[in-house]
PDB file of C-alpha atoms in Angstrom:
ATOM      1  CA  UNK A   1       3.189  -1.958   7.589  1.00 88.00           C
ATOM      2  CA  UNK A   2       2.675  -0.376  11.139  1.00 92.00           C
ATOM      3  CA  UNK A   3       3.157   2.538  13.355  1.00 94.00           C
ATOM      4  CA  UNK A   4       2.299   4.371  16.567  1.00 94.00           C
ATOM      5  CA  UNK A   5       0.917   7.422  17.198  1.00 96.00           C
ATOM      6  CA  UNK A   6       0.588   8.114  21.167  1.00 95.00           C
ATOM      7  CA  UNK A   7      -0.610   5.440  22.846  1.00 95.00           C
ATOM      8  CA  UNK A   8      -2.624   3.508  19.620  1.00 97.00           C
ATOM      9  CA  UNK A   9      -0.992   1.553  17.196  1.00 97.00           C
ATOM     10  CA  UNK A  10      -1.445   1.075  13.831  1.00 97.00           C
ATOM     11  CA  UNK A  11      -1.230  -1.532  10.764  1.00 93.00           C
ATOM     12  CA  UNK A  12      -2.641  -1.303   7.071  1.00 93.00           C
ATOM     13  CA  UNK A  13      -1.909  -2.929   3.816  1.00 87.00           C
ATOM     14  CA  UNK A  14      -1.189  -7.339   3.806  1.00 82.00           C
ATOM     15  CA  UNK A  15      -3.602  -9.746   2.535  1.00 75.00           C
ATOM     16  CA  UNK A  16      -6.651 -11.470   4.100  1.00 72.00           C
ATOM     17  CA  UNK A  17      -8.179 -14.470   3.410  1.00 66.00           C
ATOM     18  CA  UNK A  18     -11.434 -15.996   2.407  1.00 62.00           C
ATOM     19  CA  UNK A  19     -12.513 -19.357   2.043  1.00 60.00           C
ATOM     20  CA  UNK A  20     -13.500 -18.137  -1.678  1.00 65.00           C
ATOM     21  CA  UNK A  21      -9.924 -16.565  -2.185  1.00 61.00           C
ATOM     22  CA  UNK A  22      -6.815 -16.814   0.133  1.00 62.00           C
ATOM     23  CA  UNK A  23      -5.127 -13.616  -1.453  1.00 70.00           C
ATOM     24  CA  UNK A  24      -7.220 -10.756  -1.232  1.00 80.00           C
ATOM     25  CA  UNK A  25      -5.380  -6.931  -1.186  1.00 87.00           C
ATOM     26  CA  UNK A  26      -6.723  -4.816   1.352  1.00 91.00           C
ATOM     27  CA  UNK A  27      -6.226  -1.476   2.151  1.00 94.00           C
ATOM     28  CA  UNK A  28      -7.714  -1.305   5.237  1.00 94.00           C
ATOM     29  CA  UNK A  29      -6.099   0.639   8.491  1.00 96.00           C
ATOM     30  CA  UNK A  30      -6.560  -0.868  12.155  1.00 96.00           C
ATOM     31  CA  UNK A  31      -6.335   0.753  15.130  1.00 98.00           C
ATOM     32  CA  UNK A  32      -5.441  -0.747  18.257  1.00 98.00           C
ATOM     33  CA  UNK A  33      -5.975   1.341  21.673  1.00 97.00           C
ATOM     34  CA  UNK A  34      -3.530   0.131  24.674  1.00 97.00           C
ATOM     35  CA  UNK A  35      -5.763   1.654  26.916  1.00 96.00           C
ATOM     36  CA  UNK A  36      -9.173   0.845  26.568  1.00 97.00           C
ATOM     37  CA  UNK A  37      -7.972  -2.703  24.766  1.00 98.00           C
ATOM     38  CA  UNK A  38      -9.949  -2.459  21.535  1.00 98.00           C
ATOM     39  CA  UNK A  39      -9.505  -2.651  17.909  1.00 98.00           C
ATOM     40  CA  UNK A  40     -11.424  -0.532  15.437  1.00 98.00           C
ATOM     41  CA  UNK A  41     -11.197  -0.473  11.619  1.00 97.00           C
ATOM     42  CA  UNK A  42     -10.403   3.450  10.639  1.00 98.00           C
ATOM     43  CA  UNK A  43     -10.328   4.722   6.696  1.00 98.00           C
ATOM     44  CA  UNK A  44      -8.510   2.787   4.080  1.00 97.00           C
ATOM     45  CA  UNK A  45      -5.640   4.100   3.071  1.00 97.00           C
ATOM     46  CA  UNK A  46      -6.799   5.562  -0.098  1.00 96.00           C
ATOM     47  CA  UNK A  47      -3.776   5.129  -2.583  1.00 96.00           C
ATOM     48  CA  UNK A  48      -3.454   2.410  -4.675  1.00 95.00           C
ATOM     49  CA  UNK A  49      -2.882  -0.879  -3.026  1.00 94.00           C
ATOM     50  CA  UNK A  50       1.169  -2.218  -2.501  1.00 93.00           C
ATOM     51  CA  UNK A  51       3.419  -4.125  -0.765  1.00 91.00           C
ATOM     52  CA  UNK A  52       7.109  -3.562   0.795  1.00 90.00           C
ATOM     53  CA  UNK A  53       5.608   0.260   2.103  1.00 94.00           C
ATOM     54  CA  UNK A  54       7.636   2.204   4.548  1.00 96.00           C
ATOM     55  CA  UNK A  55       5.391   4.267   7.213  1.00 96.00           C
ATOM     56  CA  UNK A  56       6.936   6.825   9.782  1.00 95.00           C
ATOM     57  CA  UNK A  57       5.411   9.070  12.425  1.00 97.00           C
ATOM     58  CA  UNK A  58       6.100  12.674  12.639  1.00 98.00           C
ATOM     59  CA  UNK A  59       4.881  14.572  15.282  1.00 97.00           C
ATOM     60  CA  UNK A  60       1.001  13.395  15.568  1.00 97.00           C
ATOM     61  CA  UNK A  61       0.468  12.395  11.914  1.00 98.00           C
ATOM     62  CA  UNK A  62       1.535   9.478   9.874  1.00 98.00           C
ATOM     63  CA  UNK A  63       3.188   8.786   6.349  1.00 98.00           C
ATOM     64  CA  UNK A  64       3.084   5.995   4.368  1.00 97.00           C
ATOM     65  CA  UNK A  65       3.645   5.217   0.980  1.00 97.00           C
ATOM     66  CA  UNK A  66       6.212   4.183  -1.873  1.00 97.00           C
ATOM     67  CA  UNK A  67       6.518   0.377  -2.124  1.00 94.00           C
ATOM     68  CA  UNK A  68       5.488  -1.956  -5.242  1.00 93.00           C
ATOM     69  CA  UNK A  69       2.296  -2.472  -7.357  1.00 92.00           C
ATOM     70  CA  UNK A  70       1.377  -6.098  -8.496  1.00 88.00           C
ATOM     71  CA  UNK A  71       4.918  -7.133  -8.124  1.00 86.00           C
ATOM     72  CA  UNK A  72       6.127  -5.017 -10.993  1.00 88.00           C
ATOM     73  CA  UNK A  73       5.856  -1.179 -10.724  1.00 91.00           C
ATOM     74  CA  UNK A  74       7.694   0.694  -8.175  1.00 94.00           C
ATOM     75  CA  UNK A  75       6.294   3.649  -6.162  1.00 96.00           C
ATOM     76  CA  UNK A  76       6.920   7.123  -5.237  1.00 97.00           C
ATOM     77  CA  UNK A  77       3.366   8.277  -3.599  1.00 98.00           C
ATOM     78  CA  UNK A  78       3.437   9.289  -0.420  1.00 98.00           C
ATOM     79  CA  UNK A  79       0.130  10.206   1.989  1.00 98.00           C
ATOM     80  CA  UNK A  80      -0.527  11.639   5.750  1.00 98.00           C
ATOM     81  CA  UNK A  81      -3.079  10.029   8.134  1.00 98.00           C
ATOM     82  CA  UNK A  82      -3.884  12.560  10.432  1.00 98.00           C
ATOM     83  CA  UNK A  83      -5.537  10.595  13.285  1.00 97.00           C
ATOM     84  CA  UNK A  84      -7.825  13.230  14.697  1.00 97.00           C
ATOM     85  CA  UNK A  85      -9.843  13.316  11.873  1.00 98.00           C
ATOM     86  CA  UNK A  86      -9.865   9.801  10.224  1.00 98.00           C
ATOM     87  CA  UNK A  87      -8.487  11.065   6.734  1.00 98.00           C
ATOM     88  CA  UNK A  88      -5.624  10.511   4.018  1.00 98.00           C
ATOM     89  CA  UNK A  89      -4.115  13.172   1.874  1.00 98.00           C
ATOM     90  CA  UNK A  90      -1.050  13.007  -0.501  1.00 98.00           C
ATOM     91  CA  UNK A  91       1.640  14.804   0.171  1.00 98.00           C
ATOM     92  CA  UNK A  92       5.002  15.738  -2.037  1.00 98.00           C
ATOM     93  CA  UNK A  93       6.188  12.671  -3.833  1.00 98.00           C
ATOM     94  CA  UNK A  94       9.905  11.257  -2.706  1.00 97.00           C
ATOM     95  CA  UNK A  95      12.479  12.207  -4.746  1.00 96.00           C
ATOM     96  CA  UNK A  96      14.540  10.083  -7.036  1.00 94.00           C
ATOM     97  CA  UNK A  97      13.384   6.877  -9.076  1.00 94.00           C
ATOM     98  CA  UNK A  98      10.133   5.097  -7.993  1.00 96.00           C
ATOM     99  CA  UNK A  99      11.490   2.969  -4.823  1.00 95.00           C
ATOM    100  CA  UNK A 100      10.346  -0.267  -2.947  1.00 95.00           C
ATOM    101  CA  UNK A 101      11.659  -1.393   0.569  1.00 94.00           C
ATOM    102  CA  UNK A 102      12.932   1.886   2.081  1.00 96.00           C
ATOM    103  CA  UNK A 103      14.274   1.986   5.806  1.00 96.00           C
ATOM    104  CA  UNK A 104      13.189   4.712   8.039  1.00 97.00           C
ATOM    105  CA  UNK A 105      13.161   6.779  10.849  1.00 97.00           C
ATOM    106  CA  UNK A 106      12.320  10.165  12.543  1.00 97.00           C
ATOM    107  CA  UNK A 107      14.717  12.202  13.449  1.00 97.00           C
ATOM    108  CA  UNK A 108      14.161  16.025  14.433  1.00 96.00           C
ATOM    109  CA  UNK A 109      11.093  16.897  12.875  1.00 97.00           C
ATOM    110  CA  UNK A 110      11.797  15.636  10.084  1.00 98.00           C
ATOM    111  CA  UNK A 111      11.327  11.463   8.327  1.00 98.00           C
ATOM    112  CA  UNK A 112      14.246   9.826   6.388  1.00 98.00           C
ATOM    113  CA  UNK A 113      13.929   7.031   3.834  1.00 98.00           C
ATOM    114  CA  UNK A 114      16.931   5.445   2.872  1.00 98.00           C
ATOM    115  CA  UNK A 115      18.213   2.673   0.730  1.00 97.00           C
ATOM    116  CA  UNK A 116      15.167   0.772  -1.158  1.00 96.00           C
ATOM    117  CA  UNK A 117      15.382  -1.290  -4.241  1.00 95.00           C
ATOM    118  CA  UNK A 118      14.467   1.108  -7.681  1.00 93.00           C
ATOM    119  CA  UNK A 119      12.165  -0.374 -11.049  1.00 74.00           C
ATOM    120  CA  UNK A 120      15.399  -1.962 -12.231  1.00 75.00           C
ATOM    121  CA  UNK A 121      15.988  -4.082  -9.268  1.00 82.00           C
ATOM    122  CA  UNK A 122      19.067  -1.977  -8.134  1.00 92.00           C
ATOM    123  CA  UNK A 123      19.517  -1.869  -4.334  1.00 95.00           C
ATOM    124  CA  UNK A 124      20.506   1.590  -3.777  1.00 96.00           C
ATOM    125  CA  UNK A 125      21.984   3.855  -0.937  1.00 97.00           C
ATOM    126  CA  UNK A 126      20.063   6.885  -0.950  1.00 97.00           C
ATOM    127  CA  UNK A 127      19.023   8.978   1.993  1.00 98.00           C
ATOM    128  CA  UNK A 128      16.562  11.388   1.622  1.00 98.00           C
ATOM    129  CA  UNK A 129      14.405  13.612   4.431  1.00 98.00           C
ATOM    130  CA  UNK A 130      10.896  15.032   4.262  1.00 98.00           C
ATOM    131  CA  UNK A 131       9.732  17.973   5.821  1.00 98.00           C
ATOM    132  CA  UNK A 132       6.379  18.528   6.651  1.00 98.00           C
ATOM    133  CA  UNK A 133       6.538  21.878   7.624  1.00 98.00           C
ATOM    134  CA  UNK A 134       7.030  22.983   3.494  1.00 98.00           C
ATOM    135  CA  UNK A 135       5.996  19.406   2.128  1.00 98.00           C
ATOM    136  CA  UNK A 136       9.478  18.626   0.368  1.00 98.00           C
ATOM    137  CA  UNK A 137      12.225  16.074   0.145  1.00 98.00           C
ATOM    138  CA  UNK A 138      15.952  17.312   0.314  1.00 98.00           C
ATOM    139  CA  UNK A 139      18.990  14.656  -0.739  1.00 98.00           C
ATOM    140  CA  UNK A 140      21.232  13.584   2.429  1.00 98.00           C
ATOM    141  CA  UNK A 141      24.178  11.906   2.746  1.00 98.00           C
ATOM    142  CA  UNK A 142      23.923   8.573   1.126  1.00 98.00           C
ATOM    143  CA  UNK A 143      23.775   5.691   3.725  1.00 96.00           C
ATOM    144  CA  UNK A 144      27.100   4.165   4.222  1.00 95.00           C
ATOM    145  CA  UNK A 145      28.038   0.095   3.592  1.00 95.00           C
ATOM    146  CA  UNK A 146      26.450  -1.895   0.752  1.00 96.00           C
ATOM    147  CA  UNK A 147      23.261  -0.687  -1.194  1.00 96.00           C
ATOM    148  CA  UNK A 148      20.033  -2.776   0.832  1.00 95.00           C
ATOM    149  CA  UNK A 149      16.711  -3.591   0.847  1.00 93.00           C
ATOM    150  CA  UNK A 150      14.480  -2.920   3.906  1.00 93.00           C
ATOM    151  CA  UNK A 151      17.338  -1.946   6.400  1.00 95.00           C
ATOM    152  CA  UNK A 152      16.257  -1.420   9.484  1.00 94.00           C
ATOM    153  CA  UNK A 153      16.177   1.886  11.285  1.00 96.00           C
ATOM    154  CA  UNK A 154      15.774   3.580  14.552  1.00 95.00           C
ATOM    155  CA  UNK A 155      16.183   6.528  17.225  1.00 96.00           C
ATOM    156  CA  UNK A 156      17.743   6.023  20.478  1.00 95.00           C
ATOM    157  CA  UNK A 157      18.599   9.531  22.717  1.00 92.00           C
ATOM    158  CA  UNK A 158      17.984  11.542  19.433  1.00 92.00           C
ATOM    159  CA  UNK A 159      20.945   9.550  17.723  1.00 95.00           C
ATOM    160  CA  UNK A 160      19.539   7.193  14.328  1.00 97.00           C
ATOM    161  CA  UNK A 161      20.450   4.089  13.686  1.00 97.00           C
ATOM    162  CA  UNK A 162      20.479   2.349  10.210  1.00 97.00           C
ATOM    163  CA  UNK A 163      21.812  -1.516   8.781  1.00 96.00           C
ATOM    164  CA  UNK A 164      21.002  -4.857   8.846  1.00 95.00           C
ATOM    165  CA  UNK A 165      18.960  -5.689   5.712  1.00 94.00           C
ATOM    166  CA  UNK A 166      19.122  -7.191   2.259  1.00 93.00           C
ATOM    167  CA  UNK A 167      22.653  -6.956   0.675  1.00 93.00           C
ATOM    168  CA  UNK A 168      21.648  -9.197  -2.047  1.00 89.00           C
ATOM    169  CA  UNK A 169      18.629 -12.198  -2.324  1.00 85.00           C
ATOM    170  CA  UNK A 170      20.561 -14.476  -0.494  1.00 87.00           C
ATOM    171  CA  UNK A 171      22.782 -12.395   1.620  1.00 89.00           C
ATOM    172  CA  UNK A 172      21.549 -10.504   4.788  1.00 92.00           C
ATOM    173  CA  UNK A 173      23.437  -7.103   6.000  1.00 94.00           C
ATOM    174  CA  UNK A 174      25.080  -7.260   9.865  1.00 95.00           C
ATOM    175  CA  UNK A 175      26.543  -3.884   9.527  1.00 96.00           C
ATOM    176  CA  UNK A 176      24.986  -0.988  11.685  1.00 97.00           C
ATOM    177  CA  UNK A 177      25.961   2.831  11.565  1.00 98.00           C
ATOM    178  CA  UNK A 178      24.604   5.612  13.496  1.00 98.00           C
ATOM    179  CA  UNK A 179      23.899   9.240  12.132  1.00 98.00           C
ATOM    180  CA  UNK A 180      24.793  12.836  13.394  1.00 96.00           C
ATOM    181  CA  UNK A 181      22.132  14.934  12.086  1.00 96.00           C
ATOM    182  CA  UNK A 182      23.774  18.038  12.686  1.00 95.00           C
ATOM    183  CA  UNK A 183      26.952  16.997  10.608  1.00 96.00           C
ATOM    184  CA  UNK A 184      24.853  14.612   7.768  1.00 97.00           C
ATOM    185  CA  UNK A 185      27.386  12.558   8.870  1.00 97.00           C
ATOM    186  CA  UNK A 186      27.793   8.366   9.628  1.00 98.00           C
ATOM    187  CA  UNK A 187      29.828   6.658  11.845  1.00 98.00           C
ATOM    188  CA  UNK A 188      29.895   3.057  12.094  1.00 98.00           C
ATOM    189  CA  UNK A 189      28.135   0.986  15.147  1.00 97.00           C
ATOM    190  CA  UNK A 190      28.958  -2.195  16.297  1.00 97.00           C
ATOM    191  CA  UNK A 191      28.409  -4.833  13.745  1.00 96.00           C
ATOM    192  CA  UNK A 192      24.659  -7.274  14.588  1.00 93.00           C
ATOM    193  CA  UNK A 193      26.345 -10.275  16.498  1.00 93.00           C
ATOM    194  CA  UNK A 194      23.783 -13.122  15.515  1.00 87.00           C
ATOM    195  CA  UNK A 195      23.441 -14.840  12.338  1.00 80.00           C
ATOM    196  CA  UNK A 196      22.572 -12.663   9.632  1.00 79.00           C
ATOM    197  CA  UNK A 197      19.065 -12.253   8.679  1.00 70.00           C
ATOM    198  CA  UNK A 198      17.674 -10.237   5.597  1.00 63.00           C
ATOM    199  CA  UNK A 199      14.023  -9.816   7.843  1.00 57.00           C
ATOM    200  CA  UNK A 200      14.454  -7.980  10.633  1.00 53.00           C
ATOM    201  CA  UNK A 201      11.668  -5.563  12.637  1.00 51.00           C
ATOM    202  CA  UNK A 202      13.050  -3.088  15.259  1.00 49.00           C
ATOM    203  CA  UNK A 203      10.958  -1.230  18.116  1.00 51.00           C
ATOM    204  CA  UNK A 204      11.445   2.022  19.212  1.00 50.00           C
ATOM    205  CA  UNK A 205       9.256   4.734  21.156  1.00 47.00           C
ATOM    206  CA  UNK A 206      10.574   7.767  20.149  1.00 46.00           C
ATOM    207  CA  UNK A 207       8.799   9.488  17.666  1.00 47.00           C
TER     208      UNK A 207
END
């Protein structure tokens, strides 16, 4: 997973490769500085190690967490990486079942998770929003269309976009719907033109 904070970005989690053993976990966070052009390894992340993580930025920290443990066991940990001094702590867990695959993004202060797959392999709709001001979740207004796995999301002029996805293992979302954060309400966007595709990465600068 990756994110941005100012002008460095960020990746952690994946596996690396040795020519003992192509499938090692690693925790490890990299930064990358666009301005000076140079990589350096910062603290692991210091949960336990998982894949399908969401990560947002909010404000001048970052969150990561959630995802799935050796392919089994669902997650609902969540930690901050506050850049300025190199260190992890947890914060409030999410609400709601243990969840793998979440979409995300900032909006207001605030970071929303939405949709995810749960222990039982259930795609879901949920929305829900952290605050970091009192470190707690509140419920939202459930994400419109079909339940997905790792929707996309993203924040253009302060409006947030969510869709696209994984309806089902073999069938990719095209359906995109913006949210009024004022109303915790959705409207629905124009529909993704190309073929459907159930991996899909979005850039945005807005934190």
């Amino acid at each position: 997973t990756s994110f941005h904070i100012g002008s460095k970005g960020y990746f952690s989690m994946g596996n690396t490769e040795s020519p003992e053993n192509s499938d090692i976990e690693s925790k490890e966070l990299w930064e990358f500085d666009s301005q000076t052009n140079v990589w350096s390894q910062k603290s692991d992340f210091t949960g336990i190690f998982r894949d399908s993580p969401v990560s947002l930025v909010i404000g001048d920290k970052a969150y990561m967490g959630t995802g799935i443990n050796n392919g089994i066991t669902a997650l609902s940990d969540i930690y901050q990486y506050d850049p300025t001094v190199d260190e992890w702590s947890p914060v409030a867990d999410v609400l709601g079942d243990p969840t793998y695959g979440f979409g995300s993004f900032t909006l207001d202060g605030k970071g929303h998770l939405l949709g995810g797959t749960i222990n039982s392999d259930v795609r879901t709709n949920q929305h829900l929003a952290y605050n970091p001001n009192d470190n707690s979740w509140i419920e939202l207004s459930p994400a419109p269309g079909d339940p997905r796995l790792e929707g996309v999301g993203f924040v253009i002029n302060d409006v947030a976009y969510y869709g696209l996805g994984s309806i089902t293992n073999t069938s990719p979302g095209i359906d995109l719907w913006s949210y009024d954060n004022a109303n915790d309400t959705w409207t629905r966007a124009s529909d993704f033109p190309g073929p459907a595709r159930s991996t899909t990465v979005f850039g945005s600068n807005n934190d």
